[in-house]
């Protein structure tokens, strides 16, 4: 019953997530002043490493190369601090822990992330068109009714 919650992401799911991060379709929460950027990059690097090791023999060569390049970039982002502490530092909840009162986004991390997106955008589009777009084109066309369209507009206006 709860087995699906213990499963790791599949190769297809992770590939589509990485494509979304590169193209900007996947907006992940970087936190205030980019404070979570390094943690998110580390998570993607770890997941990509696991997927590459597990599925390298059964994957398409273009997809595998795309995932390897993405892994290299995420690993580089994970090694760079995404935010910089500035100003006074307060003692934390435990001895030996310091918490900065003010943080600002690290411009070096932001430049690396932008360069990563710019460099990998073409490869992401190529992998998506080759692997996933034919499946989307095979889906039947869907036309929402007027009520569904109105409900969708109302829901979107509430966000």
PDB file of C-alpha atoms in Angstrom:
ATOM      1  CA  UNK A   1       0.000   0.000   0.000  1.00  0.00           C
ATOM      2  CA  UNK A   2       2.763   2.447   0.911  1.00  0.00           C
ATOM      3  CA  UNK A   3       5.336   0.904  -1.442  1.00  0.00           C
ATOM      4  CA  UNK A   4       5.054   3.693  -3.987  1.00  0.00           C
ATOM      5  CA  UNK A   5       6.322   6.219  -1.435  1.00  0.00           C
ATOM      6  CA  UNK A   6       9.542   4.270  -0.911  1.00  0.00           C
ATOM      7  CA  UNK A   7      10.387   4.034  -4.592  1.00  0.00           C
ATOM      8  CA  UNK A   8      13.090   6.143  -6.131  1.00  0.00           C
ATOM      9  CA  UNK A   9      12.528   8.176  -9.277  1.00  0.00           C
ATOM     10  CA  UNK A  10      12.678   6.335 -12.572  1.00  0.00           C
ATOM     11  CA  UNK A  11      15.126   7.309 -15.302  1.00  0.00           C
ATOM     12  CA  UNK A  12      12.336   8.821 -17.402  1.00  0.00           C
ATOM     13  CA  UNK A  13      10.973  10.874 -14.507  1.00  0.00           C
ATOM     14  CA  UNK A  14      14.389  12.245 -13.617  1.00  0.00           C
ATOM     15  CA  UNK A  15      15.255  12.953 -17.261  1.00  0.00           C
ATOM     16  CA  UNK A  16      12.038  14.937 -17.696  1.00  0.00           C
ATOM     17  CA  UNK A  17      12.692  16.833 -14.450  1.00  0.00           C
ATOM     18  CA  UNK A  18      16.191  17.785 -15.597  1.00  0.00           C
ATOM     19  CA  UNK A  19      14.823  18.870 -18.983  1.00  0.00           C
ATOM     20  CA  UNK A  20      12.271  20.990 -17.103  1.00  0.00           C
ATOM     21  CA  UNK A  21      14.981  22.590 -14.953  1.00  0.00           C
ATOM     22  CA  UNK A  22      17.044  23.426 -18.041  1.00  0.00           C
ATOM     23  CA  UNK A  23      14.177  24.814 -20.115  1.00  0.00           C
ATOM     24  CA  UNK A  24      12.668  26.697 -17.183  1.00  0.00           C
ATOM     25  CA  UNK A  25       9.425  24.706 -17.114  1.00  0.00           C
ATOM     26  CA  UNK A  26      10.313  23.263 -13.690  1.00  0.00           C
ATOM     27  CA  UNK A  27      10.473  26.117 -11.189  1.00  0.00           C
ATOM     28  CA  UNK A  28      12.018  24.789  -8.011  1.00  0.00           C
ATOM     29  CA  UNK A  29      12.034  26.759  -4.791  1.00  0.00           C
ATOM     30  CA  UNK A  30      15.530  28.148  -4.248  1.00  0.00           C
ATOM     31  CA  UNK A  31      14.507  29.707  -0.950  1.00  0.00           C
ATOM     32  CA  UNK A  32      15.048  33.241   0.249  1.00  0.00           C
ATOM     33  CA  UNK A  33      18.110  34.742  -1.438  1.00  0.00           C
ATOM     34  CA  UNK A  34      18.905  31.439  -3.141  1.00  0.00           C
ATOM     35  CA  UNK A  35      19.617  29.716   0.183  1.00  0.00           C
ATOM     36  CA  UNK A  36      18.512  26.242  -1.001  1.00  0.00           C
ATOM     37  CA  UNK A  37      20.269  26.225  -4.386  1.00  0.00           C
ATOM     38  CA  UNK A  38      23.257  24.121  -3.333  1.00  0.00           C
ATOM     39  CA  UNK A  39      21.033  21.546  -1.601  1.00  0.00           C
ATOM     40  CA  UNK A  40      18.819  21.170  -4.676  1.00  0.00           C
ATOM     41  CA  UNK A  41      21.849  20.836  -6.966  1.00  0.00           C
ATOM     42  CA  UNK A  42      23.307  18.191  -4.631  1.00  0.00           C
ATOM     43  CA  UNK A  43      20.027  16.241  -4.681  1.00  0.00           C
ATOM     44  CA  UNK A  44      19.898  16.259  -8.485  1.00  0.00           C
ATOM     45  CA  UNK A  45      23.594  15.271  -8.710  1.00  0.00           C
ATOM     46  CA  UNK A  46      23.017  12.352  -6.331  1.00  0.00           C
ATOM     47  CA  UNK A  47      19.891  11.160  -8.156  1.00  0.00           C
ATOM     48  CA  UNK A  48      21.557  11.473 -11.567  1.00  0.00           C
ATOM     49  CA  UNK A  49      24.581   9.508 -10.360  1.00  0.00           C
ATOM     50  CA  UNK A  50      22.330   6.703  -9.145  1.00  0.00           C
ATOM     51  CA  UNK A  51      20.293   6.619 -12.380  1.00  0.00           C
ATOM     52  CA  UNK A  52      23.407   6.658 -14.584  1.00  0.00           C
ATOM     53  CA  UNK A  53      24.981   3.791 -12.641  1.00  0.00           C
ATOM     54  CA  UNK A  54      21.801   1.727 -12.627  1.00  0.00           C
ATOM     55  CA  UNK A  55      20.584   2.257 -16.200  1.00  0.00           C
ATOM     56  CA  UNK A  56      23.688   2.995 -18.272  1.00  0.00           C
ATOM     57  CA  UNK A  57      23.463  -0.256 -20.259  1.00  0.00           C
ATOM     58  CA  UNK A  58      19.821   0.097 -21.307  1.00  0.00           C
ATOM     59  CA  UNK A  59      19.681   3.831 -22.074  1.00  0.00           C
ATOM     60  CA  UNK A  60      19.860   5.549 -25.415  1.00  0.00           C
ATOM     61  CA  UNK A  61      23.357   7.004 -25.966  1.00  0.00           C
ATOM     62  CA  UNK A  62      22.072  10.576 -26.453  1.00  0.00           C
ATOM     63  CA  UNK A  63      20.040  10.449 -23.247  1.00  0.00           C
ATOM     64  CA  UNK A  64      22.942   8.927 -21.331  1.00  0.00           C
ATOM     65  CA  UNK A  65      25.325  11.640 -22.548  1.00  0.00           C
ATOM     66  CA  UNK A  66      22.755  14.316 -21.679  1.00  0.00           C
ATOM     67  CA  UNK A  67      22.397  12.915 -18.145  1.00  0.00           C
ATOM     68  CA  UNK A  68      26.185  12.674 -17.712  1.00  0.00           C
ATOM     69  CA  UNK A  69      26.662  16.292 -18.774  1.00  0.00           C
ATOM     70  CA  UNK A  70      23.820  17.411 -16.492  1.00  0.00           C
ATOM     71  CA  UNK A  71      25.357  15.427 -13.622  1.00  0.00           C
ATOM     72  CA  UNK A  72      28.692  17.185 -14.152  1.00  0.00           C
ATOM     73  CA  UNK A  73      27.011  20.603 -14.034  1.00  0.00           C
ATOM     74  CA  UNK A  74      24.867  19.797 -10.985  1.00  0.00           C
ATOM     75  CA  UNK A  75      27.950  18.450  -9.194  1.00  0.00           C
ATOM     76  CA  UNK A  76      29.766  21.721  -9.909  1.00  0.00           C
ATOM     77  CA  UNK A  77      26.773  23.709  -8.631  1.00  0.00           C
ATOM     78  CA  UNK A  78      26.622  21.567  -5.484  1.00  0.00           C
ATOM     79  CA  UNK A  79      30.252  22.443  -4.667  1.00  0.00           C
ATOM     80  CA  UNK A  80      29.590  26.195  -4.919  1.00  0.00           C
ATOM     81  CA  UNK A  81      27.788  28.043  -2.132  1.00  0.00           C
ATOM     82  CA  UNK A  82      24.482  29.378  -3.440  1.00  0.00           C
ATOM     83  CA  UNK A  83      24.198  32.124  -0.841  1.00  0.00           C
ATOM     84  CA  UNK A  84      26.690  34.241   1.072  1.00  0.00           C
ATOM     85  CA  UNK A  85      26.346  35.289   4.714  1.00  0.00           C
ATOM     86  CA  UNK A  86      26.741  38.978   5.362  1.00  0.00           C
ATOM     87  CA  UNK A  87      26.416  41.040   8.481  1.00  0.00           C
ATOM     88  CA  UNK A  88      26.214  39.763  12.054  1.00  0.00           C
ATOM     89  CA  UNK A  89      26.073  36.074  12.908  1.00  0.00           C
ATOM     90  CA  UNK A  90      23.862  34.830  15.732  1.00  0.00           C
ATOM     91  CA  UNK A  91      24.575  31.737  17.805  1.00  0.00           C
ATOM     92  CA  UNK A  92      22.342  28.871  16.769  1.00  0.00           C
ATOM     93  CA  UNK A  93      20.056  26.548  18.699  1.00  0.00           C
ATOM     94  CA  UNK A  94      22.942  24.209  19.589  1.00  0.00           C
ATOM     95  CA  UNK A  95      26.466  24.969  20.804  1.00  0.00           C
ATOM     96  CA  UNK A  96      28.876  25.426  17.929  1.00  0.00           C
ATOM     97  CA  UNK A  97      26.158  26.334  15.419  1.00  0.00           C
ATOM     98  CA  UNK A  98      26.171  29.827  13.938  1.00  0.00           C
ATOM     99  CA  UNK A  99      23.271  31.278  11.979  1.00  0.00           C
ATOM    100  CA  UNK A 100      23.799  34.346   9.775  1.00  0.00           C
ATOM    101  CA  UNK A 101      21.160  37.029  10.155  1.00  0.00           C
ATOM    102  CA  UNK A 102      21.446  38.208   6.550  1.00  0.00           C
ATOM    103  CA  UNK A 103      22.272  36.223   3.434  1.00  0.00           C
ATOM    104  CA  UNK A 104      22.506  37.274  -0.179  1.00  0.00           C
ATOM    105  CA  UNK A 105      22.469  35.242  -3.367  1.00  0.00           C
ATOM    106  CA  UNK A 106      25.912  34.238  -4.623  1.00  0.00           C
ATOM    107  CA  UNK A 107      26.405  35.752  -8.106  1.00  0.00           C
ATOM    108  CA  UNK A 108      28.986  33.066  -9.003  1.00  0.00           C
ATOM    109  CA  UNK A 109      26.437  30.299  -8.382  1.00  0.00           C
ATOM    110  CA  UNK A 110      23.825  32.171 -10.399  1.00  0.00           C
ATOM    111  CA  UNK A 111      26.270  32.614 -13.306  1.00  0.00           C
ATOM    112  CA  UNK A 112      27.133  28.903 -13.252  1.00  0.00           C
ATOM    113  CA  UNK A 113      23.448  27.984 -13.224  1.00  0.00           C
ATOM    114  CA  UNK A 114      22.671  30.316 -16.130  1.00  0.00           C
ATOM    115  CA  UNK A 115      25.648  28.974 -18.108  1.00  0.00           C
ATOM    116  CA  UNK A 116      24.469  25.410 -17.392  1.00  0.00           C
ATOM    117  CA  UNK A 117      20.992  26.198 -18.711  1.00  0.00           C
ATOM    118  CA  UNK A 118      22.325  27.954 -21.804  1.00  0.00           C
ATOM    119  CA  UNK A 119      24.795  25.181 -22.623  1.00  0.00           C
ATOM    120  CA  UNK A 120      22.360  22.301 -22.144  1.00  0.00           C
ATOM    121  CA  UNK A 121      19.230  23.844 -23.689  1.00  0.00           C
ATOM    122  CA  UNK A 122      19.901  22.386 -27.163  1.00  0.00           C
ATOM    123  CA  UNK A 123      20.679  18.913 -25.826  1.00  0.00           C
ATOM    124  CA  UNK A 124      17.555  18.990 -23.643  1.00  0.00           C
ATOM    125  CA  UNK A 125      15.372  19.889 -26.624  1.00  0.00           C
ATOM    126  CA  UNK A 126      16.986  17.153 -28.710  1.00  0.00           C
ATOM    127  CA  UNK A 127      16.451  14.460 -26.048  1.00  0.00           C
ATOM    128  CA  UNK A 128      12.859  15.568 -25.468  1.00  0.00           C
ATOM    129  CA  UNK A 129      12.018  15.535 -29.183  1.00  0.00           C
ATOM    130  CA  UNK A 130      13.624  12.136 -29.707  1.00  0.00           C
ATOM    131  CA  UNK A 131      12.445  10.314 -26.580  1.00  0.00           C
ATOM    132  CA  UNK A 132       9.192  11.875 -25.390  1.00  0.00           C
ATOM    133  CA  UNK A 133       7.563  14.036 -28.061  1.00  0.00           C
ATOM    134  CA  UNK A 134       6.362  11.112 -30.237  1.00  0.00           C
ATOM    135  CA  UNK A 135       4.448   9.766 -27.228  1.00  0.00           C
ATOM    136  CA  UNK A 136       2.763  13.120 -26.657  1.00  0.00           C
ATOM    137  CA  UNK A 137       1.807  13.450 -30.300  1.00  0.00           C
ATOM    138  CA  UNK A 138       0.151  10.033 -30.177  1.00  0.00           C
ATOM    139  CA  UNK A 139      -2.276  11.186 -27.468  1.00  0.00           C
ATOM    140  CA  UNK A 140      -5.757  12.062 -28.734  1.00  0.00           C
ATOM    141  CA  UNK A 141      -6.632  15.737 -28.945  1.00  0.00           C
ATOM    142  CA  UNK A 142      -8.460  17.050 -25.906  1.00  0.00           C
ATOM    143  CA  UNK A 143     -10.944  19.884 -26.114  1.00  0.00           C
ATOM    144  CA  UNK A 144     -12.257  21.109 -22.757  1.00  0.00           C
ATOM    145  CA  UNK A 145     -15.916  21.995 -22.411  1.00  0.00           C
ATOM    146  CA  UNK A 146     -16.913  25.580 -21.671  1.00  0.00           C
ATOM    147  CA  UNK A 147     -17.585  24.680 -18.031  1.00  0.00           C
ATOM    148  CA  UNK A 148     -14.141  23.092 -17.645  1.00  0.00           C
ATOM    149  CA  UNK A 149     -12.508  26.087 -19.295  1.00  0.00           C
ATOM    150  CA  UNK A 150     -14.334  28.476 -16.952  1.00  0.00           C
ATOM    151  CA  UNK A 151     -13.438  26.359 -13.922  1.00  0.00           C
ATOM    152  CA  UNK A 152      -9.801  26.345 -15.021  1.00  0.00           C
ATOM    153  CA  UNK A 153      -9.749  30.130 -15.342  1.00  0.00           C
ATOM    154  CA  UNK A 154     -11.324  30.512 -11.895  1.00  0.00           C
ATOM    155  CA  UNK A 155      -8.814  28.152 -10.306  1.00  0.00           C
ATOM    156  CA  UNK A 156      -5.884  29.926 -11.973  1.00  0.00           C
ATOM    157  CA  UNK A 157      -7.160  33.323 -10.822  1.00  0.00           C
ATOM    158  CA  UNK A 158      -7.235  32.109  -7.208  1.00  0.00           C
ATOM    159  CA  UNK A 159      -3.536  31.242  -7.205  1.00  0.00           C
TER     160      UNK A 159
END
